[in-house]
Tab-separated table of C-alpha atoms in Angstrom:
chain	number	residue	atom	x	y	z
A	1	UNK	CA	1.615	-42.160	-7.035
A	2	UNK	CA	3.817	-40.208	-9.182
A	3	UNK	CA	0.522	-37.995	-10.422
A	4	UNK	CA	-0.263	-37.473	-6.294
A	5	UNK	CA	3.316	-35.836	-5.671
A	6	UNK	CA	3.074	-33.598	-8.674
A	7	UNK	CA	-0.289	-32.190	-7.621
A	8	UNK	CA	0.823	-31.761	-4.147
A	9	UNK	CA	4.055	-30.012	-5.544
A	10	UNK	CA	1.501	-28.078	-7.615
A	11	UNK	CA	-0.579	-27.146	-4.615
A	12	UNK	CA	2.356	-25.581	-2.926
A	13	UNK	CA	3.736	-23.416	-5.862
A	14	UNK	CA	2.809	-19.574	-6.027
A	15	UNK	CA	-0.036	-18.341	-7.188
A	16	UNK	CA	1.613	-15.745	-9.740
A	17	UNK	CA	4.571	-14.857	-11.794
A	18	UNK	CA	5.897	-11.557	-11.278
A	19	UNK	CA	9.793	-10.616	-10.648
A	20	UNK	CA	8.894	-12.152	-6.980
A	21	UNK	CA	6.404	-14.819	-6.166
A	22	UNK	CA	3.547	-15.109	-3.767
A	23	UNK	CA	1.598	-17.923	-2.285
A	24	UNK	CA	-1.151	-15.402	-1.137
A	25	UNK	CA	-4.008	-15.437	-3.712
A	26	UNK	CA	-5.504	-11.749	-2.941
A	27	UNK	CA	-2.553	-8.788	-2.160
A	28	UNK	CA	-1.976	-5.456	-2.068
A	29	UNK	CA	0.921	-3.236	-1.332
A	30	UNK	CA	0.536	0.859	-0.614
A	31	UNK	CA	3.544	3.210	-0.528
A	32	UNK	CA	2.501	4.985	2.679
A	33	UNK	CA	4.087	8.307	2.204
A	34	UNK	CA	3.159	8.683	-1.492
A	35	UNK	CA	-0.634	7.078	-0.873
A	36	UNK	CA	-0.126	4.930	-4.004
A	37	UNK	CA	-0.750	1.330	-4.497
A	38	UNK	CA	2.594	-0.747	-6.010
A	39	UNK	CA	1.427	-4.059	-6.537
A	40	UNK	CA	-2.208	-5.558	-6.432
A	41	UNK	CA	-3.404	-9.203	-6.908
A	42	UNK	CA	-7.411	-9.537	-6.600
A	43	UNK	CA	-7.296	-6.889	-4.060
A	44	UNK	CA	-10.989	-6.250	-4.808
A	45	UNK	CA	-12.617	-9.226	-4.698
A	46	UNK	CA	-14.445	-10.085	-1.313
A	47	UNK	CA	-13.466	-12.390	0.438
A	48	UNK	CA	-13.133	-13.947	4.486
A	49	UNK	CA	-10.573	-11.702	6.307
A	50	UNK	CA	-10.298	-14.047	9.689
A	51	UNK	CA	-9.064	-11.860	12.520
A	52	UNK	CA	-8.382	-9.102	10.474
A	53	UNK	CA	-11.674	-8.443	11.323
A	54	UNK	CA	-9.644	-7.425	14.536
A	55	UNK	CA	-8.194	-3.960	13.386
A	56	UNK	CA	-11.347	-2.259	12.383
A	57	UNK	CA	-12.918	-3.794	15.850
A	58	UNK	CA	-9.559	-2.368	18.214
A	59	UNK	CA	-9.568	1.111	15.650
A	60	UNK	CA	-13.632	1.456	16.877
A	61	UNK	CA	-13.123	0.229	20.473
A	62	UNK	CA	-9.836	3.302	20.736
A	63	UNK	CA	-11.837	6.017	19.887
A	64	UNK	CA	-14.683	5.265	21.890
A	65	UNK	CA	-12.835	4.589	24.804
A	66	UNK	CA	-12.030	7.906	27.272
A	67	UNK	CA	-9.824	6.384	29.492
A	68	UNK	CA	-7.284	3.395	28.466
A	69	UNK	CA	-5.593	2.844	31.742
A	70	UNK	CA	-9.641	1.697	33.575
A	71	UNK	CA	-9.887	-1.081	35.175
A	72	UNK	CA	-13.029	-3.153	33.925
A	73	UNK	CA	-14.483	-6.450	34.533
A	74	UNK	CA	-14.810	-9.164	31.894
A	75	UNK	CA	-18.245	-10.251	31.362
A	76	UNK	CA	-18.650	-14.116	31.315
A	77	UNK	CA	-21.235	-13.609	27.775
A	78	UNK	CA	-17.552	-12.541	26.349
A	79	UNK	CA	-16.147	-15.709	26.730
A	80	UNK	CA	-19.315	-18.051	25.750
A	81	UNK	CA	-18.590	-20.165	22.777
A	82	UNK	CA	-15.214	-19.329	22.009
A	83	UNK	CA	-13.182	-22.833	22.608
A	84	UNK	CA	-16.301	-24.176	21.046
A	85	UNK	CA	-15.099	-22.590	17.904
A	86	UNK	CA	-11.155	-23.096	18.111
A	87	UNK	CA	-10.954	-19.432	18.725
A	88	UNK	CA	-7.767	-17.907	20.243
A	89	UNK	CA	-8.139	-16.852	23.234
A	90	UNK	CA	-5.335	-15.532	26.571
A	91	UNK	CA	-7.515	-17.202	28.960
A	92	UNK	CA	-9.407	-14.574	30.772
A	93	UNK	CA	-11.911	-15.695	33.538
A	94	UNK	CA	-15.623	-13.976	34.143
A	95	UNK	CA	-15.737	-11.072	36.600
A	96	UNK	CA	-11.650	-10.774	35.801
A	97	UNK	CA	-10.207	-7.267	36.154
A	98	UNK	CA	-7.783	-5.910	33.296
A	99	UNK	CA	-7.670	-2.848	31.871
A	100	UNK	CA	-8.881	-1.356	28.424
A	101	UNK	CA	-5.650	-1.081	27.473
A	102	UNK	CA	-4.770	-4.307	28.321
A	103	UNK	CA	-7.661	-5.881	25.869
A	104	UNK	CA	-6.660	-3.617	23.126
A	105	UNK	CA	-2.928	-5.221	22.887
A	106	UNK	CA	-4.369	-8.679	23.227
A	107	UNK	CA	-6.883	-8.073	20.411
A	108	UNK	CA	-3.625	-7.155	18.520
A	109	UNK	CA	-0.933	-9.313	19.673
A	110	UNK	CA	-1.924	-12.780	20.126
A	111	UNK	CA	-5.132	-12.055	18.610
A	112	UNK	CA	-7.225	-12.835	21.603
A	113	UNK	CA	-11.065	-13.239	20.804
A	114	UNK	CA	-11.737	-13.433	24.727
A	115	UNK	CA	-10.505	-9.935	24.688
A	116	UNK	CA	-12.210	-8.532	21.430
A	117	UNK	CA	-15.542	-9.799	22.607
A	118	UNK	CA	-15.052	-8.415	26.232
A	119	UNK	CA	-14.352	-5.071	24.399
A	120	UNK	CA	-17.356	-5.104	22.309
A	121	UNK	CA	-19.422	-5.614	25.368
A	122	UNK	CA	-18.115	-2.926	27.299
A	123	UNK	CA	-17.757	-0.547	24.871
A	124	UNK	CA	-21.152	-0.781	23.178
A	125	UNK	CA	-23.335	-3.050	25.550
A	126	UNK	CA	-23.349	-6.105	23.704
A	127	UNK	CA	-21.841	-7.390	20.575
A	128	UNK	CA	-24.158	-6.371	18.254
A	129	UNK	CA	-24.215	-3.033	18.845
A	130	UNK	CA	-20.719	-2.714	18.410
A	131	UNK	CA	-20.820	-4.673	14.897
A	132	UNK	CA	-22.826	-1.980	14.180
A	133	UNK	CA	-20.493	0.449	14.916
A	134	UNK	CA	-17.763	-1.275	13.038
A	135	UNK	CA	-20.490	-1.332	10.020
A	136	UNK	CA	-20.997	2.455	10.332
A	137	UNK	CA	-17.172	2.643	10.432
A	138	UNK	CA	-17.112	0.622	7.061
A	139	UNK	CA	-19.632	3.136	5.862
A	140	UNK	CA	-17.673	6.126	6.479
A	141	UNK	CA	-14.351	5.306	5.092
A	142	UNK	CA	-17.072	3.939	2.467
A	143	UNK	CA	-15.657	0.431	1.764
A	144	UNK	CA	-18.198	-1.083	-0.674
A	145	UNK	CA	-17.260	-5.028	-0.288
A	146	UNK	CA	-16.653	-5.047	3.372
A	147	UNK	CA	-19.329	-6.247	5.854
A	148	UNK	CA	-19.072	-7.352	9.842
A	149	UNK	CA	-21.247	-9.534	11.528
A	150	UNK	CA	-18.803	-10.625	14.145
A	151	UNK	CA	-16.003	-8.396	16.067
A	152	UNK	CA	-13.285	-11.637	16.033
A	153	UNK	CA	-13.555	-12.551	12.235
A	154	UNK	CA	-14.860	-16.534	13.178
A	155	UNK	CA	-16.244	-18.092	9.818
A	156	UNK	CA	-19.490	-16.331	8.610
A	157	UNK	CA	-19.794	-15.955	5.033
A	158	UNK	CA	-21.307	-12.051	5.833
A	159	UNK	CA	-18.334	-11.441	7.778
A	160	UNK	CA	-16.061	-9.998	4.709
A	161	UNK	CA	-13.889	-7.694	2.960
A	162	UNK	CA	-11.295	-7.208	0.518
A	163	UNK	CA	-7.329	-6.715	0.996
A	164	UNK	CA	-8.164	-3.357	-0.652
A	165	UNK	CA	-10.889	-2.295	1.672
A	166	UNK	CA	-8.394	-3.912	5.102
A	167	UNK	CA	-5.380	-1.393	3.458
A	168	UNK	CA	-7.961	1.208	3.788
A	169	UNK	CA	-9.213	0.303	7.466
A	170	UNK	CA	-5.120	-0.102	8.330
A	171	UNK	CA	-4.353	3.169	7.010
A	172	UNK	CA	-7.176	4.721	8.528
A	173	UNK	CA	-6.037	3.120	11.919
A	174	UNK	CA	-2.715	4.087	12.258
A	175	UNK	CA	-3.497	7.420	11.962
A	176	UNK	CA	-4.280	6.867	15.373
A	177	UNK	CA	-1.017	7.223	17.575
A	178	UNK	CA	-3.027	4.397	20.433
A	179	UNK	CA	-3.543	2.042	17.552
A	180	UNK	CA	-0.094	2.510	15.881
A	181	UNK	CA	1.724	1.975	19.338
A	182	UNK	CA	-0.082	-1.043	19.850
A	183	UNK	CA	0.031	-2.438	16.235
A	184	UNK	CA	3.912	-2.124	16.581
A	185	UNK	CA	4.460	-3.469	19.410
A	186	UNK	CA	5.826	-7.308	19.916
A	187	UNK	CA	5.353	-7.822	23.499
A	188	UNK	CA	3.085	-6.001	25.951
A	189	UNK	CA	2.786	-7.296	29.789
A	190	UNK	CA	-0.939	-7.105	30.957
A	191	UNK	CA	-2.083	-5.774	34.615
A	192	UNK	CA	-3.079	-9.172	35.493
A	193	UNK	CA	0.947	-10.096	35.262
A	194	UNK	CA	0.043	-12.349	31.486
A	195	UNK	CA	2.731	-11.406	29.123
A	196	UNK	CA	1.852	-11.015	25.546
A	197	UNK	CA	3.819	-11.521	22.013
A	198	UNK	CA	2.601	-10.714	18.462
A	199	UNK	CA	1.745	-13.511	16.279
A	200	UNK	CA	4.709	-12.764	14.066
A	201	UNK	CA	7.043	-12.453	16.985
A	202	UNK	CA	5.938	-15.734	17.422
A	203	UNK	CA	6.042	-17.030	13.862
A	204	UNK	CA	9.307	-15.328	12.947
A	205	UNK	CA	11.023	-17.174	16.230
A	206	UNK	CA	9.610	-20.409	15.696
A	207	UNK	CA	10.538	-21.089	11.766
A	208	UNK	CA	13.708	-18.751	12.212
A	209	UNK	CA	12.649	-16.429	9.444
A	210	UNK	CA	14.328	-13.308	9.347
A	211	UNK	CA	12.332	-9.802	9.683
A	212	UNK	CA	13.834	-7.142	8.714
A	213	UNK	CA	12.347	-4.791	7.826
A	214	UNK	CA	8.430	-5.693	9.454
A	215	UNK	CA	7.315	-2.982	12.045
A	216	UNK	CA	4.139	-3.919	12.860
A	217	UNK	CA	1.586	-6.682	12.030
A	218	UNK	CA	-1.940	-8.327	12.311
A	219	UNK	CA	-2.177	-11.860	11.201
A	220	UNK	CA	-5.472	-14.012	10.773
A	221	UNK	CA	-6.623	-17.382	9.891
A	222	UNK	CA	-9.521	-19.449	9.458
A	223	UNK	CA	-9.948	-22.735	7.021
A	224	UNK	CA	-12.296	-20.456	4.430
A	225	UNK	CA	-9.575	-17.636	5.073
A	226	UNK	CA	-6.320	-19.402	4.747
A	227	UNK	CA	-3.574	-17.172	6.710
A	228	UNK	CA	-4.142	-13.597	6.601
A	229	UNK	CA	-1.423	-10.691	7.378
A	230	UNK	CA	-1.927	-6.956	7.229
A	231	UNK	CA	1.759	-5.168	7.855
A	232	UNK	CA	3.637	-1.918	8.184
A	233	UNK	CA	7.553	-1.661	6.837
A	234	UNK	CA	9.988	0.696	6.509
A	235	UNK	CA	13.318	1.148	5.347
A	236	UNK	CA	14.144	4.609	6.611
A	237	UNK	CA	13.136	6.660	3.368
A	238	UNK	CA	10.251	4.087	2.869
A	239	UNK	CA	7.202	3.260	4.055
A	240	UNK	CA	4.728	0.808	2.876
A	241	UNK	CA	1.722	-1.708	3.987
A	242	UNK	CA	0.455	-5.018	3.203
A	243	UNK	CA	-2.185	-6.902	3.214
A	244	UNK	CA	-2.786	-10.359	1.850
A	245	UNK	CA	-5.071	-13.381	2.234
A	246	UNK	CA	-5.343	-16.987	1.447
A	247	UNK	CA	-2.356	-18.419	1.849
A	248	UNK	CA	-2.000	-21.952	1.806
A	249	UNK	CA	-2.306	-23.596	5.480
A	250	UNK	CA	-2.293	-27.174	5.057
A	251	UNK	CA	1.517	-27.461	6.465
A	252	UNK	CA	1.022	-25.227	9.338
A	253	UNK	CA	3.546	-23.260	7.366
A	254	UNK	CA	3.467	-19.431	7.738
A	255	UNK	CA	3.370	-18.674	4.155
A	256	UNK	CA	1.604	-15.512	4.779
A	257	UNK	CA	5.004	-14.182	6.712
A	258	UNK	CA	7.092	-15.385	4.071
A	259	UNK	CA	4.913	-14.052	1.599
A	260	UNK	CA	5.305	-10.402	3.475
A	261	UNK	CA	9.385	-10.725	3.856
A	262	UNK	CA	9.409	-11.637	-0.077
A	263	UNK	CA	7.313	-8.782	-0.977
A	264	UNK	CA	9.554	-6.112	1.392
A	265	UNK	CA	12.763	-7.230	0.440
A	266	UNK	CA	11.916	-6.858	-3.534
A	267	UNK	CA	11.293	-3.363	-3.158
A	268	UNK	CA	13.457	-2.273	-0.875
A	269	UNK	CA	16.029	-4.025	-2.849
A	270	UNK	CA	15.033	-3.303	-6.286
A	271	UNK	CA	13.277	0.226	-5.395
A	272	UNK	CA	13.768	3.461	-3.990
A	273	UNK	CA	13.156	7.106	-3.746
A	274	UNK	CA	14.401	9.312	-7.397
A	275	UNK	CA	14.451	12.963	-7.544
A	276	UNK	CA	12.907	13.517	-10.731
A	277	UNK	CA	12.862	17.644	-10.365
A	278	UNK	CA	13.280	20.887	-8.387
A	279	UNK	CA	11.950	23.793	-8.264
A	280	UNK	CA	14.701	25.313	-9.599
A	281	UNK	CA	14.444	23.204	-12.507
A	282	UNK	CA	13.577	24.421	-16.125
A	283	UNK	CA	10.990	22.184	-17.254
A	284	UNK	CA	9.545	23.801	-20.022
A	285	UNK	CA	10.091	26.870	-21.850
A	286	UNK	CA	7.297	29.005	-24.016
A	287	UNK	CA	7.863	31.724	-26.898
A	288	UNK	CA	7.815	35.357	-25.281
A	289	UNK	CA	7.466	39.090	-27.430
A	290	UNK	CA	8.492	42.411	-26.394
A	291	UNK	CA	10.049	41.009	-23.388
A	292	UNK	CA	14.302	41.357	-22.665
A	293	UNK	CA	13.925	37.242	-22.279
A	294	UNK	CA	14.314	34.833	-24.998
A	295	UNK	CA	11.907	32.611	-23.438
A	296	UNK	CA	9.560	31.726	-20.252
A	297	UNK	CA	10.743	29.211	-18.299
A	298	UNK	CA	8.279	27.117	-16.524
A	299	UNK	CA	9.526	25.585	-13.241
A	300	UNK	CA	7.515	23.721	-10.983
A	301	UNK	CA	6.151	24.570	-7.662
A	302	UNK	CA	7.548	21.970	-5.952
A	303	UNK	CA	10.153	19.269	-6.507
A	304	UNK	CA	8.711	15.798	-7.425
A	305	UNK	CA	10.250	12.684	-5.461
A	306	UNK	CA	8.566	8.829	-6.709
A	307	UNK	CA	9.611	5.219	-5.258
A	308	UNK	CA	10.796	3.965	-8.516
A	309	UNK	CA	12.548	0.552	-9.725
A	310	UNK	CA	16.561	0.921	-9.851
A	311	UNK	CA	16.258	0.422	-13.245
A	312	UNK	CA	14.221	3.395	-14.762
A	313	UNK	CA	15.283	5.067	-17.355
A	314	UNK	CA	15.157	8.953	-15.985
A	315	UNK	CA	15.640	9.931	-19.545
A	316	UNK	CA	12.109	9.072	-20.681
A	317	UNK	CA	11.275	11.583	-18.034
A	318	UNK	CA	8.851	14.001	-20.834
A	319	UNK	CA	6.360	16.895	-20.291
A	320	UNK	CA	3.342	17.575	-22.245
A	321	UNK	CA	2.180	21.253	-21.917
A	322	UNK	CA	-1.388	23.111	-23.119
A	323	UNK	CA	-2.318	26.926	-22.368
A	324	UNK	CA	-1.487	30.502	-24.033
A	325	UNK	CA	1.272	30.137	-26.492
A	326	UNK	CA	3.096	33.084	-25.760
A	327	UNK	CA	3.907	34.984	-23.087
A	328	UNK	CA	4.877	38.683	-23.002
A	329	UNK	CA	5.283	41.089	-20.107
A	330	UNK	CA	1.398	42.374	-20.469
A	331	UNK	CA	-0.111	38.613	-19.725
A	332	UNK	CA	-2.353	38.644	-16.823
A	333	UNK	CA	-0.845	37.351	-13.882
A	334	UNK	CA	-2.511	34.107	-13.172
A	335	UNK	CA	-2.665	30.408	-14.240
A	336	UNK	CA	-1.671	30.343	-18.077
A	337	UNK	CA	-1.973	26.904	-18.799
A	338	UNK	CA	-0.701	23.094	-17.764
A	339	UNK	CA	2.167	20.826	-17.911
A	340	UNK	CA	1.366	17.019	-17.791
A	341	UNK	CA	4.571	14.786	-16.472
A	342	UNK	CA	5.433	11.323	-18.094
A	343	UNK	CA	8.015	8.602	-17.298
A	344	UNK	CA	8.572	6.158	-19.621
A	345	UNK	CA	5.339	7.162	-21.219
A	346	UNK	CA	2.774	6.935	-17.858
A	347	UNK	CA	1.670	10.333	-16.523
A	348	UNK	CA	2.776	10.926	-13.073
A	349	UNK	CA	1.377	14.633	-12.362
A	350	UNK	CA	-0.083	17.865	-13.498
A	351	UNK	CA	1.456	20.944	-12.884
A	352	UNK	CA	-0.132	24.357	-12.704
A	353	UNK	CA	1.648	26.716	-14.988
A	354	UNK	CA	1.894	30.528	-13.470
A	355	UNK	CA	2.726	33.781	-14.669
A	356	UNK	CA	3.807	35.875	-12.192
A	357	UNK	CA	5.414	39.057	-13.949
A	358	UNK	CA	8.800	37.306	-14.731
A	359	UNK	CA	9.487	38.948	-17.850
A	360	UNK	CA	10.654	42.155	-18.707
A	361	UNK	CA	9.407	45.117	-21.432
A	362	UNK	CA	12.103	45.266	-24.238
A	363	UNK	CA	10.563	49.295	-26.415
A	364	UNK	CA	12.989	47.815	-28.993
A	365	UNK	CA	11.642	45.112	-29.733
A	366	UNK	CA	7.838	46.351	-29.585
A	367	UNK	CA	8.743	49.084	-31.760
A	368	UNK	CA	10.578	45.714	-34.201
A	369	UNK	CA	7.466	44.177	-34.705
A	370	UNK	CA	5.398	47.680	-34.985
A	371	UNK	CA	7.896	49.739	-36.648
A	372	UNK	CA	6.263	49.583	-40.393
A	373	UNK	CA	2.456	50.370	-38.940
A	374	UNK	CA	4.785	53.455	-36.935
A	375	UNK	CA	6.285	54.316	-40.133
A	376	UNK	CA	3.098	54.131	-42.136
A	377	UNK	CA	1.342	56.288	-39.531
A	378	UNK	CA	3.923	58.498	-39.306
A	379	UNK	CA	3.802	59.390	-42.989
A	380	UNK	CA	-0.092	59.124	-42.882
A	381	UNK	CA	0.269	62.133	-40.153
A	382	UNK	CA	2.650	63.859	-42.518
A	383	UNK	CA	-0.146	63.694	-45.445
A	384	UNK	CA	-2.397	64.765	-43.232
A	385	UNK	CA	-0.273	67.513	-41.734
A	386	UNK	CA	0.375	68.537	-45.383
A	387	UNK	CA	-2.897	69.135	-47.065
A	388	UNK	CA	-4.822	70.866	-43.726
A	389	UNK	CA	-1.315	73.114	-43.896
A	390	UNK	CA	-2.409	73.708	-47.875
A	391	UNK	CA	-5.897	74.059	-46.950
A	392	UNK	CA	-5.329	76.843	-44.479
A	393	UNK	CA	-3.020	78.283	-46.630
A	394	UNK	CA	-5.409	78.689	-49.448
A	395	UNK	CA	-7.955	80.079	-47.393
A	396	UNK	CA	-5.903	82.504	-46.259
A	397	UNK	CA	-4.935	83.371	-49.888
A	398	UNK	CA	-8.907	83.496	-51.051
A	399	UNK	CA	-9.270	85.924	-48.157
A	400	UNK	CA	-5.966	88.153	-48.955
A	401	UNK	CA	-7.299	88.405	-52.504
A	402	UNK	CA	-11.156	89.342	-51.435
A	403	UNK	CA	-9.624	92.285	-48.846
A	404	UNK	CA	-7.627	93.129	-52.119
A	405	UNK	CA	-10.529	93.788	-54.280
């Protein structure tokens, strides 16, 4: 008995050991506004993505729709099978009138596969044909492990992705100011009078977790799937996404929320935005000659801003520079060379090193450096200047002494 408890304590325990913990087994986590990825966990692995399958079908559906505020029917093949399958569904009836709009929010919000499927058929005829528009979707924002076969995410083992690939589709989406209104949104009222609330409104109310900084959200689930979330934060300065899969559902619990709240809170906590330089900033300085300045200093063309932990050390901040090794007044006036960027020893950037005519011409110290070949051909001209003098001169004395004679 004692060896059952400790497994099922065992079950339960996150599934890695970083400075915070998830219960997700695949993550990843983008800094939106520097398009970098801060934390990964088999992001690339493929995997079942459950109604996440939901943003690339609403992200297709928006831009092929002209008019959001139509009034269309539901087809009764949209709602065939559904409660068969345990799929979520708002209830809509055959022959029903709601508007595109209204199908797109309750794709999003409750997750509604009565909607997504009535979508798909209006949109592209049939479901199939829009699957294939989702797969030539996949194909352009070329996502290599991601594959539809089904426009709600219900179990099919061709029906996949990776957390990598969803970040992608996510980003890609709420580019879209339709999707992005929709995505973070928590309640929408339909035309038929239904009201709607997001899946984490829901889960956040229920368990009495507290969101603080979530803005917007798509959560999934299925048994092969586990719980699903793909999310948007912010913190004012900040914003990031993220996506994870496979937590653990056997309680009903809503790890994947918690997991999402953990993940936010570290790095708004424990991170944020460091000036590292200007552009008035000397970064680097090279030899010059002939020139009034001691020395060329490189600046950057723009400042550099990164989402770093509280705790860097700024001081390892070090720049690694190749190109022409001095610099005088007569350089052409175009890219000289390159300065690499480190922080505590990773490279951050590359910066194009210009010369734009800074310096100034110093005669005194050209003539410095030349001053001994001046001398030398100053007293070569001399010689020179000497013997054709003599020369002439005894010419002139050959002829004096012939007119003599």
């Amino acid at each position: 008995m004692k060896k059952e408890i400790w497994l099922l304590f065992l079950l339960f325990l996150p599934l890695n050991c970083q400075a915070f913990e998830l219960y997700s087994e695949y993550a990843i986590l983008y800094n939106l506004d520097e398009n970098t990825v801060l934390y990964e966990q088999n992001a690339t692995r493929p995997i079942p993505i459950a109604s996440l399958t939901k943003i690339m079908t609403t992200i297709v559906a928006i831009e092929k729709i002209t008019n959001l505020d139509e009034f269309v029917e539901i087809p009764a093949t949209a709602l065939e099978g559904l409660r068969e399958q345990n799929a979520m569904v708002i209830g809509l009836k055959a022959n029903e009138q709601v508007t595109f709009k209204d199908l797109l929010y309750a794709s999003l919000l409750p997750s509604a596969a009565d909607a997504t499927n009535s979508l798909a058929i209006l949109v592209a005829g049939s479901k199939e044909n829009f699957v294939a528009l989702m797969n030539e979707k996949a194909s352009a924002l070329q996502l290599e492990n991601t594959h539809f076969t089904d426009t709600s995410g219900l179990d099919d083992e061709k029906n996949y992705s990776t957390v990598s690939d969803m970040a992608t589709v996510l980003r890609y989406a709420l580019e879209n100011s339709t999707f992005y209104e929709i995505f973070t949104s928590q309640e929408y009222m339909m035309s038929n009078g239904t009201l709607l609330a997001s899946t984490l409104k829901y889960y956040t109310t229920r368990y009495a977790l507290q969101n603080t900084y979530i803005k917007g959200s798509k959560t999934g689930y299925t048994t092969p799937a586990g719980y699903c979330l793909a999310s948007i934060a912010d913190d004012e300065d900040t914003h990031l996404l993220l996506v994870t899969a496979n937590a653990p559902t056997a309680s009903r619990y809503p790890y994947h929320v918690v997991d999402a709240l953990t993940v936010y809170d570290y790095y708004f906590t424990n991170y944020q935005n460091k000036t590292l330089y200007n552009t008035e900033d000397v970064l680097y300085e090279l030899p010059t000659k002939y020139s009034h300045e001691s020395s060329f200093k490189v600046k950057a063309p723009n400042s550099l801003e990164k989402y770093l932990a509280n705790d860097t050390d700024l001081s390892t901040l070090t720049f690694q520079y190749s190109g022409l090794e001095t610099v005088t007044p007569f350089t052409p006036h175009e890219q000289i060379g390159t300065l690499k960027v480190f922080l505590e020893g990773e490279e951050l950037t590359t910066i194009p090193v210009m010369y734009q005519g800074e310096l100034t011409f110093s005669l005194w110290l050209w003539f410095q450096e030349y001053s001994i070949y001046i001398i030398l051909g100053g007293i070569l001209l001399i010689l020179i200047s000497f013997f054709v003098h003599r020369k002439k001169r005894r010419k002139k004395s050959r002829k004096r002494k012939k007119r003599n004679l």
